[in-house]
Amino acid sequence: MAQITDGVRAILSHPQIYTAFQLLMGSRKGRRNFVADFIKPFPGMGVLDIGCGPADILDFLPAVDYRGFDISESYIENAQKKFGARGTFFNKQLDDRDLVSLPKFDVALALGLIHHLDNAEASNVMRLARTALKPGGRLITIDPVLHPGQNPIARFLVHKDRGQNVRDRVGYETLAREVFDSVRVEVRHQTWIPYTHCMMECTVAG
Ligand SMILES: C[S@@+](CC[C@H](N)C(=O)[O-])C[C@H]1O[C@@H](n2cnc3c(N)ncnc32)[C@H](O)[C@@H]1O
């Protein structure tokens, strides 16, 4: 089983395969609903995407002022090739020094990131996001979640995720409440391929 999991990890590190897998796993309607209900984009919105991967979220956003950070060279190369001037892409882990030269953002995104991070790393990402945001700014997260009563196939798939730190709703929410002034949490069940996501809107007081 460990060999299969390692094989899947290696395959998904290829950006095009990762993007195709994401499209297969989540319906476009589900993504559009998530963007409308949580990101609430508007033209010119300042967006900081932490762990942006191939920046596929840009397919669902209008012309925003977008900066994406990711530690994967191949994902960032792919984002640059696909989206070019629609964003600025950085192949590095975001840190405090970056925030000195970056503008303040309306929204920070950590999409599919927190479940890859242990509690200390996740808290640090949330603290960086809070520092990067304008008053009233919001961090939006989405991650796989273990949830009572979820479809057994969804539970199986969530267990098999590449992330080593998949949490339950309370686990994600507790981390966010330590850093943000208000936190809205929602668990959504996907039916197309059964899967369960935890989505959070974490707000800095205005
Ligand atoms: C599941 S992917 C999500 C990618 C993208 N946000 C999306 O929604 O498709 C998780 C991403 O987090 C990146 N990552 C993991 N740890 C990171 C860190 N500490 N800083 C920045 N990126 C990180 C990985 O390289 C990977 O691209």
PDB file of C-alpha atoms and ligand atoms in Angstrom:
ATOM      1  CA  MET A   1       0.000   0.000   0.000  1.00  0.00           C
ATOM      2  CA  ALA A   2       2.850   2.425   0.851  1.00  0.00           C
ATOM      3  CA  GLN A   3       4.335   1.838  -2.620  1.00  0.00           C
ATOM      4  CA  ILE A   4       1.000   2.646  -4.288  1.00  0.00           C
ATOM      5  CA  THR A   5       0.682   5.827  -2.208  1.00  0.00           C
ATOM      6  CA  ASP A   6       4.241   6.889  -3.127  1.00  0.00           C
ATOM      7  CA  GLY A   7       3.459   6.192  -6.803  1.00  0.00           C
ATOM      8  CA  VAL A   8       0.320   8.347  -6.684  1.00  0.00           C
ATOM      9  CA  ARG A   9       2.339  11.135  -4.999  1.00  0.00           C
ATOM     10  CA  ALA A  10       4.966  11.023  -7.757  1.00  0.00           C
ATOM     11  CA  ILE A  11       2.339  11.060 -10.526  1.00  0.00           C
ATOM     12  CA  LEU A  12       0.455  14.012  -8.985  1.00  0.00           C
ATOM     13  CA  SER A  13       3.649  16.061  -8.790  1.00  0.00           C
ATOM     14  CA  HIS A  14       3.312  16.482 -12.593  1.00  0.00           C
ATOM     15  CA  PRO A  15       1.316  19.722 -12.994  1.00  0.00           C
ATOM     16  CA  GLN A  16      -0.843  18.656 -15.948  1.00  0.00           C
ATOM     17  CA  ILE A  17      -1.754  15.355 -14.284  1.00  0.00           C
ATOM     18  CA  TYR A  18      -2.494  17.194 -11.020  1.00  0.00           C
ATOM     19  CA  THR A  19      -4.797  19.645 -12.846  1.00  0.00           C
ATOM     20  CA  ALA A  20      -6.616  16.834 -14.691  1.00  0.00           C
ATOM     21  CA  PHE A  21      -7.026  14.909 -11.422  1.00  0.00           C
ATOM     22  CA  GLN A  22      -8.482  17.974  -9.688  1.00  0.00           C
ATOM     23  CA  LEU A  23     -10.957  18.454 -12.549  1.00  0.00           C
ATOM     24  CA  LEU A  24     -11.998  14.805 -12.299  1.00  0.00           C
ATOM     25  CA  MET A  25     -12.385  14.915  -8.509  1.00  0.00           C
ATOM     26  CA  GLY A  26     -14.344  18.145  -8.245  1.00  0.00           C
ATOM     27  CA  SER A  27     -17.159  19.329 -10.465  1.00  0.00           C
ATOM     28  CA  ARG A  28     -16.749  22.753 -12.089  1.00  0.00           C
ATOM     29  CA  LYS A  29     -20.084  23.685 -10.507  1.00  0.00           C
ATOM     30  CA  GLY A  30     -18.721  22.863  -7.033  1.00  0.00           C
ATOM     31  CA  ARG A  31     -15.693  25.056  -7.662  1.00  0.00           C
ATOM     32  CA  ARG A  32     -17.756  27.894  -9.051  1.00  0.00           C
ATOM     33  CA  ASN A  33     -20.014  27.734  -5.974  1.00  0.00           C
ATOM     34  CA  PHE A  34     -16.977  27.749  -3.660  1.00  0.00           C
ATOM     35  CA  VAL A  35     -15.501  30.779  -5.452  1.00  0.00           C
ATOM     36  CA  ALA A  36     -18.819  32.663  -5.342  1.00  0.00           C
ATOM     37  CA  ASP A  37     -19.638  31.794  -1.708  1.00  0.00           C
ATOM     38  CA  PHE A  38     -16.187  32.154  -0.163  1.00  0.00           C
ATOM     39  CA  ILE A  39     -13.712  34.061  -2.363  1.00  0.00           C
ATOM     40  CA  LYS A  40     -16.366  36.516  -3.623  1.00  0.00           C
ATOM     41  CA  PRO A  41     -13.992  37.932  -6.258  1.00  0.00           C
ATOM     42  CA  PHE A  42     -14.210  41.319  -7.949  1.00  0.00           C
ATOM     43  CA  PRO A  43     -12.069  42.812 -10.733  1.00  0.00           C
ATOM     44  CA  GLY A  44      -8.816  44.228  -9.336  1.00  0.00           C
ATOM     45  CA  MET A  45      -9.086  42.310  -6.033  1.00  0.00           C
ATOM     46  CA  GLY A  46      -5.659  41.804  -4.419  1.00  0.00           C
ATOM     47  CA  VAL A  47      -5.148  38.027  -4.085  1.00  0.00           C
ATOM     48  CA  LEU A  48      -2.266  36.270  -2.311  1.00  0.00           C
ATOM     49  CA  ASP A  49      -2.338  32.518  -3.061  1.00  0.00           C
ATOM     50  CA  ILE A  50      -0.175  30.540  -0.613  1.00  0.00           C
ATOM     51  CA  GLY A  51       0.619  27.059  -1.943  1.00  0.00           C
ATOM     52  CA  CYS A  52      -0.845  28.064  -5.310  1.00  0.00           C
ATOM     53  CA  GLY A  53       0.264  24.895  -7.161  1.00  0.00           C
ATOM     54  CA  PRO A  54      -0.352  25.372 -10.930  1.00  0.00           C
ATOM     55  CA  ALA A  55      -2.650  28.345 -10.015  1.00  0.00           C
ATOM     56  CA  ASP A  56      -5.718  26.635 -11.495  1.00  0.00           C
ATOM     57  CA  ILE A  57      -7.944  28.912  -9.395  1.00  0.00           C
ATOM     58  CA  LEU A  58      -7.211  31.677 -11.939  1.00  0.00           C
ATOM     59  CA  ASP A  59      -9.555  29.865 -14.350  1.00  0.00           C
ATOM     60  CA  PHE A  60     -12.391  30.814 -11.972  1.00  0.00           C
ATOM     61  CA  LEU A  61     -11.406  34.416 -11.177  1.00  0.00           C
ATOM     62  CA  PRO A  62     -11.885  37.674 -13.082  1.00  0.00           C
ATOM     63  CA  ALA A  63      -8.880  39.966 -13.730  1.00  0.00           C
ATOM     64  CA  VAL A  64      -7.462  40.168 -10.193  1.00  0.00           C
ATOM     65  CA  ASP A  65      -4.085  41.399  -8.886  1.00  0.00           C
ATOM     66  CA  TYR A  66      -2.684  37.929  -8.184  1.00  0.00           C
ATOM     67  CA  ARG A  67       0.546  36.731  -6.475  1.00  0.00           C
ATOM     68  CA  GLY A  68       1.100  32.998  -6.068  1.00  0.00           C
ATOM     69  CA  PHE A  69       3.724  31.249  -3.924  1.00  0.00           C
ATOM     70  CA  ASP A  70       4.587  27.547  -4.109  1.00  0.00           C
ATOM     71  CA  ILE A  71       7.584  25.403  -3.152  1.00  0.00           C
ATOM     72  CA  SER A  72       7.196  23.207  -6.268  1.00  0.00           C
ATOM     73  CA  GLU A  73       9.309  24.366  -9.216  1.00  0.00           C
ATOM     74  CA  SER A  74       7.280  22.384 -11.763  1.00  0.00           C
ATOM     75  CA  TYR A  75       3.929  23.723 -10.520  1.00  0.00           C
ATOM     76  CA  ILE A  76       5.210  27.328 -10.673  1.00  0.00           C
ATOM     77  CA  GLU A  77       6.730  26.827 -14.156  1.00  0.00           C
ATOM     78  CA  ASN A  78       3.389  25.463 -15.313  1.00  0.00           C
ATOM     79  CA  ALA A  79       1.486  28.399 -13.766  1.00  0.00           C
ATOM     80  CA  GLN A  80       3.808  30.860 -15.501  1.00  0.00           C
ATOM     81  CA  LYS A  81       3.408  29.088 -18.840  1.00  0.00           C
ATOM     82  CA  LYS A  82      -0.381  28.848 -18.587  1.00  0.00           C
ATOM     83  CA  PHE A  83      -1.293  32.189 -17.015  1.00  0.00           C
ATOM     84  CA  GLY A  84       1.675  34.472 -17.854  1.00  0.00           C
ATOM     85  CA  ALA A  85       0.849  38.086 -17.066  1.00  0.00           C
ATOM     86  CA  ARG A  86      -2.394  37.220 -15.250  1.00  0.00           C
ATOM     87  CA  GLY A  87      -0.308  36.793 -12.100  1.00  0.00           C
ATOM     88  CA  THR A  88       3.129  36.921 -10.526  1.00  0.00           C
ATOM     89  CA  PHE A  89       4.442  33.544  -9.438  1.00  0.00           C
ATOM     90  CA  PHE A  90       7.145  32.863  -6.836  1.00  0.00           C
ATOM     91  CA  ASN A  91       8.876  29.508  -6.446  1.00  0.00           C
ATOM     92  CA  LYS A  92       9.435  29.760  -2.712  1.00  0.00           C
ATOM     93  CA  GLN A  93       7.856  29.411   0.683  1.00  0.00           C
ATOM     94  CA  LEU A  94       6.248  32.698   1.724  1.00  0.00           C
ATOM     95  CA  ASP A  95       8.030  34.315   4.693  1.00  0.00           C
ATOM     96  CA  ASP A  96       8.063  37.578   6.645  1.00  0.00           C
ATOM     97  CA  ARG A  97      10.675  39.147   4.342  1.00  0.00           C
ATOM     98  CA  ASP A  98       8.348  38.778   1.339  1.00  0.00           C
ATOM     99  CA  LEU A  99       5.630  40.680   3.167  1.00  0.00           C
ATOM    100  CA  VAL A 100       7.838  43.788   3.442  1.00  0.00           C
ATOM    101  CA  SER A 101       7.774  44.336  -0.321  1.00  0.00           C
ATOM    102  CA  LEU A 102       4.284  43.001  -1.103  1.00  0.00           C
ATOM    103  CA  PRO A 103       1.173  45.212  -1.033  1.00  0.00           C
ATOM    104  CA  LYS A 104      -1.646  44.473   1.416  1.00  0.00           C
ATOM    105  CA  PHE A 105      -4.230  42.054   0.011  1.00  0.00           C
ATOM    106  CA  ASP A 106      -8.018  41.811   0.031  1.00  0.00           C
ATOM    107  CA  VAL A 107      -7.899  38.036   0.152  1.00  0.00           C
ATOM    108  CA  ALA A 108      -5.336  35.345   0.946  1.00  0.00           C
ATOM    109  CA  LEU A 109      -5.954  31.814  -0.305  1.00  0.00           C
ATOM    110  CA  ALA A 110      -4.658  28.561   1.145  1.00  0.00           C
ATOM    111  CA  LEU A 111      -6.456  26.064  -1.073  1.00  0.00           C
ATOM    112  CA  GLY A 112      -5.594  22.471  -0.288  1.00  0.00           C
ATOM    113  CA  LEU A 113      -2.583  23.593   1.761  1.00  0.00           C
ATOM    114  CA  ILE A 114      -3.367  23.370   5.491  1.00  0.00           C
ATOM    115  CA  HIS A 115      -3.789  19.578   5.481  1.00  0.00           C
ATOM    116  CA  HIS A 116      -0.188  19.284   4.250  1.00  0.00           C
ATOM    117  CA  LEU A 117       1.122  21.236   7.256  1.00  0.00           C
ATOM    118  CA  ASP A 118       1.598  20.325  10.916  1.00  0.00           C
ATOM    119  CA  ASN A 119       0.029  22.627  13.532  1.00  0.00           C
ATOM    120  CA  ALA A 120       3.105  24.873  13.890  1.00  0.00           C
ATOM    121  CA  GLU A 121       3.485  25.270  10.101  1.00  0.00           C
ATOM    122  CA  ALA A 122      -0.256  25.846   9.625  1.00  0.00           C
ATOM    123  CA  SER A 123      -0.329  28.498  12.385  1.00  0.00           C
ATOM    124  CA  ASN A 124       2.645  30.234  10.774  1.00  0.00           C
ATOM    125  CA  VAL A 125       0.921  30.313   7.351  1.00  0.00           C
ATOM    126  CA  MET A 126      -2.207  31.762   8.981  1.00  0.00           C
ATOM    127  CA  ARG A 127      -0.146  34.389  10.831  1.00  0.00           C
ATOM    128  CA  LEU A 128       1.606  35.357   7.563  1.00  0.00           C
ATOM    129  CA  ALA A 129      -1.753  35.575   5.808  1.00  0.00           C
ATOM    130  CA  ARG A 130      -3.153  37.796   8.558  1.00  0.00           C
ATOM    131  CA  THR A 131      -0.121  40.106   8.327  1.00  0.00           C
ATOM    132  CA  ALA A 132      -0.496  40.275   4.530  1.00  0.00           C
ATOM    133  CA  LEU A 133      -4.173  41.284   4.667  1.00  0.00           C
ATOM    134  CA  LYS A 134      -5.806  44.718   4.725  1.00  0.00           C
ATOM    135  CA  PRO A 135      -8.172  45.502   7.630  1.00  0.00           C
ATOM    136  CA  GLY A 136     -11.333  43.547   6.819  1.00  0.00           C
ATOM    137  CA  GLY A 137      -9.300  41.162   4.633  1.00  0.00           C
ATOM    138  CA  ARG A 138     -10.030  37.441   4.574  1.00  0.00           C
ATOM    139  CA  LEU A 139      -8.103  34.167   4.427  1.00  0.00           C
ATOM    140  CA  ILE A 140     -10.007  31.474   2.533  1.00  0.00           C
ATOM    141  CA  THR A 141      -9.105  27.823   3.010  1.00  0.00           C
ATOM    142  CA  ILE A 142     -10.406  24.525   1.665  1.00  0.00           C
ATOM    143  CA  ASP A 143      -9.164  21.111   2.757  1.00  0.00           C
ATOM    144  CA  PRO A 144     -10.310  17.501   2.904  1.00  0.00           C
ATOM    145  CA  VAL A 145     -11.999  16.739   6.223  1.00  0.00           C
ATOM    146  CA  LEU A 146     -12.879  13.723   8.343  1.00  0.00           C
ATOM    147  CA  HIS A 147     -16.496  14.213   9.347  1.00  0.00           C
ATOM    148  CA  PRO A 148     -19.025  12.087  11.261  1.00  0.00           C
ATOM    149  CA  GLY A 149     -21.532  10.418   8.948  1.00  0.00           C
ATOM    150  CA  GLN A 150     -19.674  11.232   5.734  1.00  0.00           C
ATOM    151  CA  ASN A 151     -19.998   8.840   2.794  1.00  0.00           C
ATOM    152  CA  PRO A 152     -17.653   5.858   3.413  1.00  0.00           C
ATOM    153  CA  ILE A 153     -16.109   6.344  -0.056  1.00  0.00           C
ATOM    154  CA  ALA A 154     -15.439   9.983   0.779  1.00  0.00           C
ATOM    155  CA  ARG A 155     -13.884   8.943   4.097  1.00  0.00           C
ATOM    156  CA  PHE A 156     -11.677   6.407   2.309  1.00  0.00           C
ATOM    157  CA  LEU A 157     -10.529   8.955  -0.290  1.00  0.00           C
ATOM    158  CA  VAL A 158      -9.895  11.633   2.352  1.00  0.00           C
ATOM    159  CA  HIS A 159      -7.802   9.105   4.320  1.00  0.00           C
ATOM    160  CA  LYS A 160      -5.756   8.401   1.179  1.00  0.00           C
ATOM    161  CA  ASP A 161      -4.977  12.086   0.527  1.00  0.00           C
ATOM    162  CA  ARG A 162      -1.299  13.017   0.047  1.00  0.00           C
ATOM    163  CA  GLY A 163      -1.537  15.449   2.976  1.00  0.00           C
ATOM    164  CA  GLN A 164      -0.224  14.059   6.255  1.00  0.00           C
ATOM    165  CA  ASN A 165      -2.309  16.373   8.458  1.00  0.00           C
ATOM    166  CA  VAL A 166      -5.944  15.928   7.442  1.00  0.00           C
ATOM    167  CA  ARG A 167      -8.057  17.138  10.393  1.00  0.00           C
ATOM    168  CA  ASP A 168     -11.678  17.208  11.459  1.00  0.00           C
ATOM    169  CA  ARG A 169     -13.698  20.429  11.364  1.00  0.00           C
ATOM    170  CA  VAL A 170     -12.748  21.363  14.930  1.00  0.00           C
ATOM    171  CA  GLY A 171      -9.066  20.791  14.159  1.00  0.00           C
ATOM    172  CA  TYR A 172      -9.085  23.295  11.262  1.00  0.00           C
ATOM    173  CA  GLU A 173     -11.334  25.776  13.066  1.00  0.00           C
ATOM    174  CA  THR A 174      -9.232  25.798  16.265  1.00  0.00           C
ATOM    175  CA  LEU A 175      -6.101  26.735  14.301  1.00  0.00           C
ATOM    176  CA  ALA A 176      -7.897  29.592  12.551  1.00  0.00           C
ATOM    177  CA  ARG A 177      -9.548  30.976  15.702  1.00  0.00           C
ATOM    178  CA  GLU A 178      -6.120  31.355  17.336  1.00  0.00           C
ATOM    179  CA  VAL A 179      -5.109  33.839  14.603  1.00  0.00           C
ATOM    180  CA  PHE A 180      -8.238  35.508  13.161  1.00  0.00           C
ATOM    181  CA  ASP A 181     -10.931  37.722  14.658  1.00  0.00           C
ATOM    182  CA  SER A 182     -13.827  35.796  13.151  1.00  0.00           C
ATOM    183  CA  VAL A 183     -14.068  32.443  11.419  1.00  0.00           C
ATOM    184  CA  ARG A 184     -16.895  30.980   9.335  1.00  0.00           C
ATOM    185  CA  VAL A 185     -16.635  27.240   8.747  1.00  0.00           C
ATOM    186  CA  GLU A 186     -18.634  25.036   6.428  1.00  0.00           C
ATOM    187  CA  VAL A 187     -18.381  21.331   5.593  1.00  0.00           C
ATOM    188  CA  ARG A 188     -19.612  20.448   2.092  1.00  0.00           C
ATOM    189  CA  HIS A 189     -20.287  16.957   0.787  1.00  0.00           C
ATOM    190  CA  GLN A 190     -19.617  16.345  -2.903  1.00  0.00           C
ATOM    191  CA  THR A 191     -21.734  13.641  -4.532  1.00  0.00           C
ATOM    192  CA  TRP A 192     -20.242  13.301  -8.036  1.00  0.00           C
ATOM    193  CA  ILE A 193     -17.216  11.470  -6.681  1.00  0.00           C
ATOM    194  CA  PRO A 194     -17.994  11.302  -2.953  1.00  0.00           C
ATOM    195  CA  TYR A 195     -15.663  13.671  -1.106  1.00  0.00           C
ATOM    196  CA  THR A 196     -15.902  16.023   1.871  1.00  0.00           C
ATOM    197  CA  HIS A 197     -14.312  19.470   2.162  1.00  0.00           C
ATOM    198  CA  CYS A 198     -13.944  21.889   5.048  1.00  0.00           C
ATOM    199  CA  MET A 199     -14.045  25.522   3.915  1.00  0.00           C
ATOM    200  CA  MET A 200     -13.167  28.501   6.108  1.00  0.00           C
ATOM    201  CA  GLU A 201     -13.490  32.251   5.743  1.00  0.00           C
ATOM    202  CA  CYS A 202     -11.171  33.804   8.342  1.00  0.00           C
ATOM    203  CA  THR A 203     -11.543  37.564   8.742  1.00  0.00           C
ATOM    204  CA  VAL A 204      -9.312  40.329  10.130  1.00  0.00           C
ATOM    205  CA  ALA A 205     -11.360  42.956  11.948  1.00  0.00           C
ATOM    206  CA  GLY A 206     -11.960  46.016   9.758  1.00  0.00           C
TER     207      GLY A 206
HETATM  208  C1  LIG B   1      -2.927  20.059  -2.849  1.00  0.00           C
HETATM  209  S1  LIG B   1      -1.827  21.211  -3.567  1.00  0.00           S
HETATM  210  C2  LIG B   1      -2.915  22.586  -3.807  1.00  0.00           C
HETATM  211  C3  LIG B   1      -2.487  23.466  -4.952  1.00  0.00           C
HETATM  212  C4  LIG B   1      -3.469  24.595  -5.301  1.00  0.00           C
HETATM  213  N1  LIG B   1      -3.623  25.515  -4.195  1.00  0.00           N
HETATM  214  C5  LIG B   1      -4.806  24.045  -5.718  1.00  0.00           C
HETATM  215  O1  LIG B   1      -5.812  24.373  -5.073  1.00  0.00           O
HETATM  216  O2  LIG B   1      -4.871  23.306  -6.709  1.00  0.00           O
HETATM  217  C6  LIG B   1      -0.822  21.754  -2.198  1.00  0.00           C
HETATM  218  C7  LIG B   1       0.276  22.686  -2.653  1.00  0.00           C
HETATM  219  O3  LIG B   1       0.950  23.228  -1.521  1.00  0.00           O
HETATM  220  C8  LIG B   1       2.318  23.341  -1.842  1.00  0.00           C
HETATM  221  N2  LIG B   1       3.017  23.472  -0.538  1.00  0.00           N
HETATM  222  C9  LIG B   1       3.172  22.549   0.427  1.00  0.00           C
HETATM  223  N3  LIG B   1       3.786  23.103   1.502  1.00  0.00           N
HETATM  224  C10 LIG B   1       3.994  24.415   1.189  1.00  0.00           C
HETATM  225  C11 LIG B   1       4.547  25.527   1.867  1.00  0.00           C
HETATM  226  N4  LIG B   1       5.031  25.404   3.103  1.00  0.00           N
HETATM  227  N5  LIG B   1       4.574  26.729   1.246  1.00  0.00           N
HETATM  228  C12 LIG B   1       4.078  26.866  -0.004  1.00  0.00           C
HETATM  229  N6  LIG B   1       3.546  25.856  -0.719  1.00  0.00           N
HETATM  230  C13 LIG B   1       3.500  24.653  -0.116  1.00  0.00           C
HETATM  231  C14 LIG B   1       2.615  22.107  -2.657  1.00  0.00           C
HETATM  232  O4  LIG B   1       3.769  22.258  -3.457  1.00  0.00           O
HETATM  233  C15 LIG B   1       1.343  22.022  -3.502  1.00  0.00           C
HETATM  234  O5  LIG B   1       1.461  22.741  -4.696  1.00  0.00           O
END
